[in-house]
PDB file of C-alpha atoms in Angstrom:
ATOM      1  CA  TYR T   1      68.405 126.079 163.473  1.00  0.00           C
ATOM      2  CA  THR T   2      67.454 129.245 161.608  1.00  0.00           C
ATOM      3  CA  ASN T   3      65.756 132.156 163.880  1.00  0.00           C
ATOM      4  CA  THR T   4      62.151 130.727 162.503  1.00  0.00           C
ATOM      5  CA  TYR T   5      62.892 127.772 164.944  1.00  0.00           C
ATOM      6  CA  PHE T   6      64.245 129.730 167.496  1.00  0.00           C
ATOM      7  CA  LYS T   7      60.776 132.650 167.117  1.00  0.00           C
ATOM      8  CA  VAL T   8      58.346 129.644 166.930  1.00  0.00           C
ATOM      9  CA  PHE T   9      59.753 127.763 169.963  1.00  0.00           C
ATOM     10  CA  LYS T  10      60.661 130.646 172.353  1.00  0.00           C
ATOM     11  CA  GLY T  11      59.095 129.596 175.671  1.00  0.00           C
ATOM     12  CA  LYS T  12      58.073 126.706 174.981  1.00  0.00           C
ATOM     13  CA  ASN T  13      58.984 123.248 176.944  1.00  0.00           C
ATOM     14  CA  LEU T  14      60.921 121.311 174.087  1.00  0.00           C
ATOM     15  CA  SER T  15      61.672 118.212 175.972  1.00  0.00           C
ATOM     16  CA  ASN T  16      58.199 117.012 175.615  1.00  0.00           C
ATOM     17  CA  THR T  17      57.828 117.205 171.921  1.00  0.00           C
ATOM     18  CA  LYS T  18      58.665 114.322 169.372  1.00  0.00           C
ATOM     19  CA  CYS T  19      60.440 114.227 165.974  1.00  0.00           C
ATOM     20  CA  GLY T  20      61.676 111.262 163.633  1.00  0.00           C
ATOM     21  CA  PHE T  21      62.256 110.014 160.236  1.00  0.00           C
ATOM     22  CA  VAL T  22      59.418 108.435 158.564  1.00  0.00           C
ATOM     23  CA  ALA T  23      60.504 105.953 155.266  1.00  0.00           C
ATOM     24  CA  THR T  24      57.133 105.837 152.775  1.00  0.00           C
ATOM     25  CA  VAL T  25      58.026 102.746 151.313  1.00  0.00           C
ATOM     26  CA  GLY T  26      55.796 100.409 148.314  1.00  0.00           C
ATOM     27  CA  ARG T  27      56.049  98.878 145.333  1.00  0.00           C
ATOM     28  CA  PRO T  28      56.443 101.130 142.455  1.00  0.00           C
ATOM     29  CA  ASN T  29      52.978 103.003 141.919  1.00  0.00           C
ATOM     30  CA  ALA T  30      51.909 102.604 145.177  1.00  0.00           C
ATOM     31  CA  GLY T  31      50.902 106.478 145.820  1.00  0.00           C
ATOM     32  CA  LYS T  32      54.007 107.456 148.133  1.00  0.00           C
ATOM     33  CA  SER T  33      54.416 110.560 146.665  1.00  0.00           C
ATOM     34  CA  SER T  34      50.995 111.493 146.267  1.00  0.00           C
ATOM     35  CA  LEU T  35      50.214 110.941 150.280  1.00  0.00           C
ATOM     36  CA  LEU T  36      53.009 112.672 150.869  1.00  0.00           C
ATOM     37  CA  ASN T  37      51.782 115.550 148.631  1.00  0.00           C
ATOM     38  CA  TRP T  38      48.306 115.456 150.438  1.00  0.00           C
ATOM     39  CA  LEU T  39      49.663 114.901 154.013  1.00  0.00           C
ATOM     40  CA  VAL T  40      52.096 118.400 153.885  1.00  0.00           C
ATOM     41  CA  GLY T  41      48.928 120.250 151.495  1.00  0.00           C
ATOM     42  CA  GLU T  42      51.039 121.477 148.750  1.00  0.00           C
ATOM     43  CA  LYS T  43      52.492 119.464 145.547  1.00  0.00           C
ATOM     44  CA  ILE T  44      56.305 119.664 146.406  1.00  0.00           C
ATOM     45  CA  THR T  45      57.191 116.131 144.988  1.00  0.00           C
ATOM     46  CA  MET T  46      56.841 114.232 141.557  1.00  0.00           C
ATOM     47  CA  VAL T  47      54.031 112.452 140.991  1.00  0.00           C
ATOM     48  CA  SER T  48      53.186 109.860 137.788  1.00  0.00           C
ATOM     49  CA  HIS T  49      50.578 107.126 136.875  1.00  0.00           C
ATOM     50  CA  LYS T  50      53.536 105.483 135.300  1.00  0.00           C
ATOM     51  CA  ALA T  51      55.505 103.379 137.893  1.00  0.00           C
ATOM     52  CA  ASN T  52      59.287 104.055 138.791  1.00  0.00           C
ATOM     53  CA  ALA T  53      59.057 108.129 138.300  1.00  0.00           C
ATOM     54  CA  THR T  54      60.775 108.564 141.700  1.00  0.00           C
ATOM     55  CA  ARG T  55      64.572 108.166 141.690  1.00  0.00           C
ATOM     56  CA  LYS T  56      65.677 109.608 144.956  1.00  0.00           C
ATOM     57  CA  ARG T  57      65.104 110.208 148.385  1.00  0.00           C
ATOM     58  CA  SER T  58      63.336 113.571 149.450  1.00  0.00           C
ATOM     59  CA  ASN T  59      62.679 114.772 153.063  1.00  0.00           C
ATOM     60  CA  VAL T  60      58.655 116.291 153.182  1.00  0.00           C
ATOM     61  CA  ILE T  61      58.445 117.842 156.604  1.00  0.00           C
ATOM     62  CA  VAL T  62      54.905 118.102 158.567  1.00  0.00           C
ATOM     63  CA  MET T  63      54.107 119.316 161.695  1.00  0.00           C
ATOM     64  CA  ARG T  64      51.738 117.635 163.993  1.00  0.00           C
ATOM     65  CA  GLY T  65      51.153 120.462 167.148  1.00  0.00           C
ATOM     66  CA  ASP T  66      54.521 120.762 167.891  1.00  0.00           C
ATOM     67  CA  ASP T  67      55.305 117.450 166.845  1.00  0.00           C
ATOM     68  CA  GLN T  68      57.499 116.909 163.704  1.00  0.00           C
ATOM     69  CA  ILE T  69      57.023 114.350 161.102  1.00  0.00           C
ATOM     70  CA  VAL T  70      60.017 114.040 158.708  1.00  0.00           C
ATOM     71  CA  PHE T  71      58.380 111.638 155.727  1.00  0.00           C
ATOM     72  CA  ILE T  72      61.459 110.387 153.549  1.00  0.00           C
ATOM     73  CA  ASP T  73      60.169 109.529 150.115  1.00  0.00           C
ATOM     74  CA  THR T  74      61.876 106.674 148.280  1.00  0.00           C
ATOM     75  CA  PRO T  75      61.600 104.944 145.183  1.00  0.00           C
ATOM     76  CA  GLY T  76      59.338 101.911 144.280  1.00  0.00           C
ATOM     77  CA  ILE T  77      60.941  98.490 145.947  1.00  0.00           C
ATOM     78  CA  HIS T  78      61.799  96.684 142.637  1.00  0.00           C
ATOM     79  CA  GLU T  79      64.109  94.452 141.068  1.00  0.00           C
ATOM     80  CA  ASN T  80      65.957  95.423 137.607  1.00  0.00           C
ATOM     81  CA  GLU T  81      69.602  95.506 135.751  1.00  0.00           C
ATOM     82  CA  LYS T  82      69.890  99.058 135.068  1.00  0.00           C
ATOM     83  CA  LEU T  83      72.587 100.750 137.302  1.00  0.00           C
ATOM     84  CA  ILE T  84      69.759 103.523 137.326  1.00  0.00           C
ATOM     85  CA  ASN T  85      67.252 100.812 138.676  1.00  0.00           C
ATOM     86  CA  GLN T  86      70.084  99.529 141.490  1.00  0.00           C
ATOM     87  CA  PHE T  87      70.251 103.212 143.025  1.00  0.00           C
ATOM     88  CA  MET T  88      66.642 103.483 143.235  1.00  0.00           C
ATOM     89  CA  LEU T  89      66.543 100.122 145.265  1.00  0.00           C
ATOM     90  CA  GLU T  90      69.666 101.397 147.169  1.00  0.00           C
ATOM     91  CA  GLU T  91      68.105 104.606 148.022  1.00  0.00           C
ATOM     92  CA  ALA T  92      64.841 102.484 149.049  1.00  0.00           C
ATOM     93  CA  LEU T  93      66.540 100.042 151.457  1.00  0.00           C
ATOM     94  CA  LYS T  94      68.973 103.209 153.349  1.00  0.00           C
ATOM     95  CA  ALA T  95      65.550 104.219 154.052  1.00  0.00           C
ATOM     96  CA  ILE T  96      64.014 101.397 155.833  1.00  0.00           C
ATOM     97  CA  GLY T  97      67.464 100.697 157.635  1.00  0.00           C
ATOM     98  CA  ASP T  98      67.720 104.299 158.827  1.00  0.00           C
ATOM     99  CA  CYS T  99      64.848 105.080 159.427  1.00  0.00           C
ATOM    100  CA  ASP T 100      62.713 105.481 163.085  1.00  0.00           C
ATOM    101  CA  LEU T 101      59.365 104.292 161.666  1.00  0.00           C
ATOM    102  CA  ILE T 102      58.449 102.923 158.359  1.00  0.00           C
ATOM    103  CA  LEU T 103      55.371 103.582 156.598  1.00  0.00           C
ATOM    104  CA  TYR T 104      54.556 100.840 154.183  1.00  0.00           C
ATOM    105  CA  LEU T 105      51.899 101.429 151.282  1.00  0.00           C
ATOM    106  CA  ALA T 106      50.148  98.562 149.757  1.00  0.00           C
ATOM    107  CA  PRO T 107      47.584  99.282 147.505  1.00  0.00           C
ATOM    108  CA  VAL T 108      43.945  97.688 148.823  1.00  0.00           C
ATOM    109  CA  THR T 109      43.633  95.641 145.352  1.00  0.00           C
ATOM    110  CA  ASP T 110      47.337  94.005 145.595  1.00  0.00           C
ATOM    111  CA  LYS T 111      48.400  90.718 146.570  1.00  0.00           C
ATOM    112  CA  LEU T 112      50.075  89.979 149.601  1.00  0.00           C
ATOM    113  CA  LYS T 113      53.229  89.229 147.886  1.00  0.00           C
ATOM    114  CA  HIS T 114      54.422  92.488 147.760  1.00  0.00           C
ATOM    115  CA  TYR T 115      53.899  93.227 151.479  1.00  0.00           C
ATOM    116  CA  GLU T 116      55.921  89.709 152.264  1.00  0.00           C
ATOM    117  CA  ASP T 117      58.812  90.987 150.421  1.00  0.00           C
ATOM    118  CA  PHE T 118      59.261  93.927 152.016  1.00  0.00           C
ATOM    119  CA  LEU T 119      58.946  92.269 155.327  1.00  0.00           C
ATOM    120  CA  ILE T 120      62.353  90.120 153.923  1.00  0.00           C
ATOM    121  CA  LYS T 121      64.176  93.446 152.526  1.00  0.00           C
ATOM    122  CA  ASN T 122      63.043  95.066 156.528  1.00  0.00           C
ATOM    123  CA  THR T 123      66.127  93.082 157.825  1.00  0.00           C
ATOM    124  CA  LYS T 124      66.584  95.495 161.342  1.00  0.00           C
ATOM    125  CA  ASN T 125      62.855  94.538 161.888  1.00  0.00           C
ATOM    126  CA  THR T 126      62.459  98.523 162.138  1.00  0.00           C
ATOM    127  CA  LYS T 127      58.726  98.864 163.229  1.00  0.00           C
ATOM    128  CA  HIS T 128      55.742  99.978 160.770  1.00  0.00           C
ATOM    129  CA  ILE T 129      52.718 100.894 160.319  1.00  0.00           C
ATOM    130  CA  LEU T 130      50.666  99.118 157.514  1.00  0.00           C
ATOM    131  CA  LEU T 131      48.695 101.950 155.614  1.00  0.00           C
ATOM    132  CA  LEU T 132      45.933 100.425 152.891  1.00  0.00           C
ATOM    133  CA  THR T 133      46.429 102.958 149.695  1.00  0.00           C
ATOM    134  CA  LYS T 134      43.890 103.474 147.232  1.00  0.00           C
ATOM    135  CA  THR T 135      40.437 102.344 149.078  1.00  0.00           C
ATOM    136  CA  ASP T 136      38.244 104.066 146.866  1.00  0.00           C
ATOM    137  CA  PHE T 137      38.585 101.204 144.139  1.00  0.00           C
ATOM    138  CA  VAL T 138      37.195  98.730 146.238  1.00  0.00           C
ATOM    139  CA  THR T 139      33.683  98.293 147.975  1.00  0.00           C
ATOM    140  CA  GLU T 140      33.397  98.345 151.638  1.00  0.00           C
ATOM    141  CA  GLU T 141      32.968  94.492 151.625  1.00  0.00           C
ATOM    142  CA  GLU T 142      36.130  94.140 149.746  1.00  0.00           C
ATOM    143  CA  LEU T 143      38.371  96.573 151.809  1.00  0.00           C
ATOM    144  CA  PHE T 144      37.005  94.506 155.139  1.00  0.00           C
ATOM    145  CA  ASP T 145      38.446  90.968 153.746  1.00  0.00           C
ATOM    146  CA  LYS T 146      41.437  92.913 152.277  1.00  0.00           C
ATOM    147  CA  ILE T 147      42.072  93.782 156.392  1.00  0.00           C
ATOM    148  CA  GLU T 148      41.139  90.105 157.086  1.00  0.00           C
ATOM    149  CA  GLU T 149      43.681  88.955 154.732  1.00  0.00           C
ATOM    150  CA  TYR T 150      46.570  90.920 156.665  1.00  0.00           C
ATOM    151  CA  LYS T 151      46.162  89.765 160.160  1.00  0.00           C
ATOM    152  CA  ILE T 152      48.264  86.747 159.475  1.00  0.00           C
ATOM    153  CA  HIS T 153      50.779  89.021 159.621  1.00  0.00           C
ATOM    154  CA  ASP T 154      49.458  91.326 162.463  1.00  0.00           C
ATOM    155  CA  ASP T 155      52.364  90.765 164.694  1.00  0.00           C
ATOM    156  CA  LYS T 156      54.517  92.106 162.116  1.00  0.00           C
ATOM    157  CA  TYR T 157      53.222  95.826 161.884  1.00  0.00           C
ATOM    158  CA  GLU T 158      52.102  98.180 164.764  1.00  0.00           C
ATOM    159  CA  SER T 159      48.446  99.152 163.250  1.00  0.00           C
ATOM    160  CA  LEU T 160      46.954  99.144 160.035  1.00  0.00           C
ATOM    161  CA  ILE T 161      45.092 101.835 158.606  1.00  0.00           C
ATOM    162  CA  PRO T 162      42.898 102.201 155.378  1.00  0.00           C
ATOM    163  CA  VAL T 163      43.214 105.883 153.353  1.00  0.00           C
ATOM    164  CA  SER T 164      41.769 106.915 150.575  1.00  0.00           C
ATOM    165  CA  ILE T 165      43.227 110.226 149.332  1.00  0.00           C
ATOM    166  CA  LYS T 166      40.299 110.845 146.947  1.00  0.00           C
ATOM    167  CA  LYS T 167      37.915 110.308 149.956  1.00  0.00           C
ATOM    168  CA  GLY T 168      39.593 112.532 151.549  1.00  0.00           C
ATOM    169  CA  SER T 169      40.252 110.288 155.078  1.00  0.00           C
ATOM    170  CA  LYS T 170      41.032 112.038 157.889  1.00  0.00           C
ATOM    171  CA  VAL T 171      44.809 113.461 158.142  1.00  0.00           C
ATOM    172  CA  ALA T 172      44.886 113.467 162.052  1.00  0.00           C
ATOM    173  CA  ILE T 173      44.302 109.855 162.035  1.00  0.00           C
ATOM    174  CA  LEU T 174      47.641 108.773 160.211  1.00  0.00           C
ATOM    175  CA  LEU T 175      49.728 111.299 162.178  1.00  0.00           C
ATOM    176  CA  ASP T 176      48.625 110.568 165.472  1.00  0.00           C
ATOM    177  CA  ALA T 177      49.427 106.830 164.602  1.00  0.00           C
ATOM    178  CA  ILE T 178      52.648 107.839 163.345  1.00  0.00           C
ATOM    179  CA  VAL T 179      53.569 110.447 166.211  1.00  0.00           C
ATOM    180  CA  ASN T 180      52.882 107.795 168.424  1.00  0.00           C
ATOM    181  CA  HIS T 181      56.113 105.778 167.654  1.00  0.00           C
ATOM    182  CA  LEU T 182      58.546 108.843 167.245  1.00  0.00           C
ATOM    183  CA  PRO T 183      61.321 109.675 169.953  1.00  0.00           C
ATOM    184  CA  GLN T 184      61.046 112.380 172.126  1.00  0.00           C
ATOM    185  CA  SER T 185      63.462 114.876 170.632  1.00  0.00           C
ATOM    186  CA  PRO T 186      62.907 118.480 169.400  1.00  0.00           C
ATOM    187  CA  PRO T 187      62.310 119.500 166.020  1.00  0.00           C
ATOM    188  CA  LEU T 188      65.175 118.870 164.041  1.00  0.00           C
ATOM    189  CA  PHE T 189      64.562 120.937 161.106  1.00  0.00           C
ATOM    190  CA  ASP T 190      63.042 124.850 160.715  1.00  0.00           C
ATOM    191  CA  THR T 191      59.420 124.422 161.760  1.00  0.00           C
ATOM    192  CA  GLU T 192      57.907 126.571 158.502  1.00  0.00           C
ATOM    193  CA  ILE T 193      59.785 124.365 155.609  1.00  0.00           C
ATOM    194  CA  MET T 194      57.843 121.438 153.960  1.00  0.00           C
ATOM    195  CA  THR T 195      60.824 120.126 152.176  1.00  0.00           C
ATOM    196  CA  THR T 196      64.593 120.136 152.765  1.00  0.00           C
ATOM    197  CA  SER T 197      65.255 119.730 148.999  1.00  0.00           C
ATOM    198  CA  HIS T 198      66.732 122.590 147.599  1.00  0.00           C
ATOM    199  CA  LEU T 199      64.030 124.621 144.839  1.00  0.00           C
ATOM    200  CA  ARG T 200      66.728 123.646 141.732  1.00  0.00           C
ATOM    201  CA  GLU T 201      65.986 119.842 142.726  1.00  0.00           C
ATOM    202  CA  ILE T 202      62.230 120.662 142.935  1.00  0.00           C
ATOM    203  CA  TYR T 203      62.441 122.347 139.461  1.00  0.00           C
ATOM    204  CA  ARG T 204      64.008 119.169 138.160  1.00  0.00           C
ATOM    205  CA  GLU T 205      61.424 116.784 139.272  1.00  0.00           C
ATOM    206  CA  PHE T 206      58.522 118.901 137.801  1.00  0.00           C
ATOM    207  CA  ILE T 207      60.365 119.082 134.559  1.00  0.00           C
ATOM    208  CA  ARG T 208      60.616 115.372 135.013  1.00  0.00           C
ATOM    209  CA  GLU T 209      57.026 114.864 135.754  1.00  0.00           C
ATOM    210  CA  ALA T 210      55.905 116.790 132.558  1.00  0.00           C
ATOM    211  CA  ILE T 211      58.214 114.445 130.433  1.00  0.00           C
ATOM    212  CA  PHE T 212      56.362 111.493 132.521  1.00  0.00           C
ATOM    213  CA  ASP T 213      52.993 113.079 131.530  1.00  0.00           C
ATOM    214  CA  ASN T 214      53.299 114.511 127.942  1.00  0.00           C
ATOM    215  CA  ILE T 215      55.800 111.722 126.371  1.00  0.00           C
ATOM    216  CA  SER T 216      54.719 108.093 126.183  1.00  0.00           C
ATOM    217  CA  ASP T 217      56.715 104.504 126.213  1.00  0.00           C
ATOM    218  CA  GLU T 218      59.859 103.911 127.699  1.00  0.00           C
ATOM    219  CA  ILE T 219      61.552 106.862 126.856  1.00  0.00           C
ATOM    220  CA  PRO T 220      60.753 108.896 130.536  1.00  0.00           C
ATOM    221  CA  TYR T 221      62.593 106.070 132.099  1.00  0.00           C
ATOM    222  CA  GLU T 222      65.637 106.567 130.089  1.00  0.00           C
ATOM    223  CA  ALA T 223      65.465 110.635 130.041  1.00  0.00           C
ATOM    224  CA  ASP T 224      66.706 112.695 133.020  1.00  0.00           C
ATOM    225  CA  VAL T 225      66.752 116.598 133.814  1.00  0.00           C
ATOM    226  CA  VAL T 226      69.863 118.906 134.684  1.00  0.00           C
ATOM    227  CA  ILE T 227      69.543 122.278 136.019  1.00  0.00           C
ATOM    228  CA  ASP T 228      71.607 124.668 134.110  1.00  0.00           C
ATOM    229  CA  ARG T 229      70.924 128.191 135.834  1.00  0.00           C
ATOM    230  CA  VAL T 230      68.248 129.767 137.973  1.00  0.00           C
ATOM    231  CA  GLU T 231      68.551 133.440 137.522  1.00  0.00           C
ATOM    232  CA  GLU T 232      65.750 134.953 140.585  1.00  0.00           C
ATOM    233  CA  LYS T 233      64.531 138.717 139.535  1.00  0.00           C
ATOM    234  CA  ASP T 234      62.128 141.217 140.585  1.00  0.00           C
ATOM    235  CA  ASN T 235      58.982 139.920 138.721  1.00  0.00           C
ATOM    236  CA  ILE T 236      60.111 136.820 137.192  1.00  0.00           C
ATOM    237  CA  ASP T 237      62.725 133.447 137.448  1.00  0.00           C
ATOM    238  CA  VAL T 238      64.116 132.847 134.669  1.00  0.00           C
ATOM    239  CA  ILE T 239      65.256 128.402 134.712  1.00  0.00           C
ATOM    240  CA  LYS T 240      67.481 126.772 132.196  1.00  0.00           C
ATOM    241  CA  ALA T 241      67.853 123.028 131.877  1.00  0.00           C
ATOM    242  CA  THR T 242      68.531 120.295 129.751  1.00  0.00           C
ATOM    243  CA  ILE T 243      66.632 116.954 129.248  1.00  0.00           C
ATOM    244  CA  VAL T 244      69.022 114.352 128.731  1.00  0.00           C
ATOM    245  CA  VAL T 245      68.279 110.970 126.864  1.00  0.00           C
ATOM    246  CA  GLU T 246      70.410 108.080 125.505  1.00  0.00           C
ATOM    247  CA  LYS T 247      69.585 107.868 122.141  1.00  0.00           C
ATOM    248  CA  SER T 248      69.615 110.364 119.029  1.00  0.00           C
ATOM    249  CA  THR T 249      65.920 109.242 118.145  1.00  0.00           C
ATOM    250  CA  GLN T 250      64.711 110.084 121.659  1.00  0.00           C
ATOM    251  CA  LYS T 251      65.960 113.746 121.436  1.00  0.00           C
ATOM    252  CA  GLY T 252      63.398 113.948 118.687  1.00  0.00           C
ATOM    253  CA  MET T 253      60.865 112.616 120.147  1.00  0.00           C
ATOM    254  CA  ILE T 254      61.203 114.787 123.374  1.00  0.00           C
ATOM    255  CA  ILE T 255      61.556 117.822 120.588  1.00  0.00           C
ATOM    256  CA  GLY T 256      58.832 116.851 118.527  1.00  0.00           C
ATOM    257  CA  LYS T 257      57.908 117.952 114.777  1.00  0.00           C
ATOM    258  CA  GLY T 258      57.563 121.916 115.199  1.00  0.00           C
ATOM    259  CA  ALA T 259      59.102 121.632 118.280  1.00  0.00           C
ATOM    260  CA  VAL T 260      55.588 120.850 120.044  1.00  0.00           C
ATOM    261  CA  ALA T 261      56.549 118.225 122.235  1.00  0.00           C
ATOM    262  CA  ILE T 262      58.972 120.248 123.840  1.00  0.00           C
ATOM    263  CA  LYS T 263      57.169 123.388 124.283  1.00  0.00           C
ATOM    264  CA  ARG T 264      54.252 121.029 126.274  1.00  0.00           C
ATOM    265  CA  ILE T 265      56.882 119.803 128.662  1.00  0.00           C
ATOM    266  CA  GLY T 266      57.714 123.325 129.018  1.00  0.00           C
ATOM    267  CA  TYR T 267      54.556 124.746 129.739  1.00  0.00           C
ATOM    268  CA  SER T 268      53.591 121.987 131.930  1.00  0.00           C
ATOM    269  CA  ALA T 269      56.682 122.178 134.070  1.00  0.00           C
ATOM    270  CA  ARG T 270      56.132 125.963 133.931  1.00  0.00           C
ATOM    271  CA  LYS T 271      52.933 126.119 135.417  1.00  0.00           C
ATOM    272  CA  LYS T 272      53.542 123.659 138.366  1.00  0.00           C
ATOM    273  CA  ILE T 273      56.784 125.880 139.456  1.00  0.00           C
ATOM    274  CA  GLU T 274      55.057 128.831 139.276  1.00  0.00           C
ATOM    275  CA  ARG T 275      51.879 127.367 141.348  1.00  0.00           C
ATOM    276  CA  LEU T 276      54.759 126.470 143.919  1.00  0.00           C
ATOM    277  CA  ILE T 277      56.849 129.471 144.428  1.00  0.00           C
ATOM    278  CA  GLN T 278      53.788 131.847 143.652  1.00  0.00           C
ATOM    279  CA  LYS T 279      55.743 134.274 140.967  1.00  0.00           C
ATOM    280  CA  LYS T 280      55.962 134.276 137.012  1.00  0.00           C
ATOM    281  CA  VAL T 281      58.697 132.004 135.392  1.00  0.00           C
ATOM    282  CA  TYR T 282      60.575 131.339 132.093  1.00  0.00           C
ATOM    283  CA  LEU T 283      61.624 128.118 131.210  1.00  0.00           C
ATOM    284  CA  GLU T 284      63.793 127.435 128.797  1.00  0.00           C
ATOM    285  CA  LEU T 285      65.065 123.669 128.025  1.00  0.00           C
ATOM    286  CA  PHE T 286      67.455 121.910 126.136  1.00  0.00           C
ATOM    287  CA  VAL T 287      67.833 118.437 124.862  1.00  0.00           C
ATOM    288  CA  SER T 288      71.228 116.795 124.782  1.00  0.00           C
ATOM    289  CA  VAL T 289      71.987 112.948 124.085  1.00  0.00           C
ATOM    290  CA  LYS T 290      74.487 110.874 126.452  1.00  0.00           C
ATOM    291  CA  LYS T 291      74.113 107.392 125.388  1.00  0.00           C
ATOM    292  CA  GLY T 292      73.894 104.571 127.838  1.00  0.00           C
ATOM    293  CA  TRP T 293      73.710 107.310 130.536  1.00  0.00           C
ATOM    294  CA  THR T 294      71.434 104.803 133.004  1.00  0.00           C
ATOM    295  CA  LYS T 295      74.291 101.866 132.416  1.00  0.00           C
ATOM    296  CA  ASN T 296      76.853 104.449 133.432  1.00  0.00           C
ATOM    297  CA  LYS T 297      78.292 104.153 136.933  1.00  0.00           C
ATOM    298  CA  SER T 298      80.692 107.629 135.891  1.00  0.00           C
ATOM    299  CA  THR T 299      77.955 109.485 134.157  1.00  0.00           C
ATOM    300  CA  LEU T 300      75.108 108.865 136.959  1.00  0.00           C
ATOM    301  CA  LYS T 301      77.577 110.141 139.612  1.00  0.00           C
ATOM    302  CA  GLU T 302      78.039 112.978 137.278  1.00  0.00           C
ATOM    303  CA  MET T 303      74.279 113.742 137.426  1.00  0.00           C
ATOM    304  CA  GLY T 304      73.740 113.055 141.008  1.00  0.00           C
ATOM    305  CA  TYR T 305      73.353 109.701 141.509  1.00  0.00           C
ATOM    306  CA  ASN T 306      76.051 108.801 144.065  1.00  0.00           C
ATOM    307  CA  PHE T 307      76.493 105.395 144.427  1.00  0.00           C
ATOM    308  CA  ASP T 308      77.733 104.448 147.884  1.00  0.00           C
TER     309      ASP T 308
END
């Protein structure tokens, strides 16, 4: 524990505090990363309207009074033959098996089959809260109808909570419901941090998000980012990163005519990073081709995707 930990909790009785790991799980594009950014009150995880944007697990830490909730952001549960997608499914299933509680996100417009598939994959029967997301897309009557549909499984979930980030649902209701199911424990992490991810990993994800936002079709799914160097100076941080793609034609599209596309990506990513660290950033991007990297286990390991 850091000095901050002892400073915040000095003189307090930690025997009554709760702390635990909560896996956020759902199909691709269910709103997991958006929910976590909303709960923590800061943009620290990658968000995209395109499915399967999140590739790795990451921890987002939220304090509810003296209780600590460690959310695990996970890739969407899906099946795919590509090795990178198999890694993503493994990441989600590991989170399901290792956590104290699961927060299952079900967009209100979804059919029950996604939730029923999750019940099959939850082989340890880890207790879970069912969260109906994106409720601003339906009327109140449609919402009540959907709640009735899920009642056939009401012996499976601990509680069912409708939520809308756009409408500003009350965070306290959700956090209190989660804390209620966590084990008694002192905080496991510094209480003043929002994530256990290193800044380099967050920078990487922000650049990937900028690629998803600015490049269409399948290219973002076959692209990744390697942070080559970060140099912190008094008035500006210098970040150099390489965008990795599978084909030479993709490299051309990432760069764009007159380097317009890569400049747009760089500008978007730089603004996200500057908002987070509250400091000027010089971001330099390069593009490299690694043929078939999403299908090659050794290349995936080189890029940080470690299979068991």
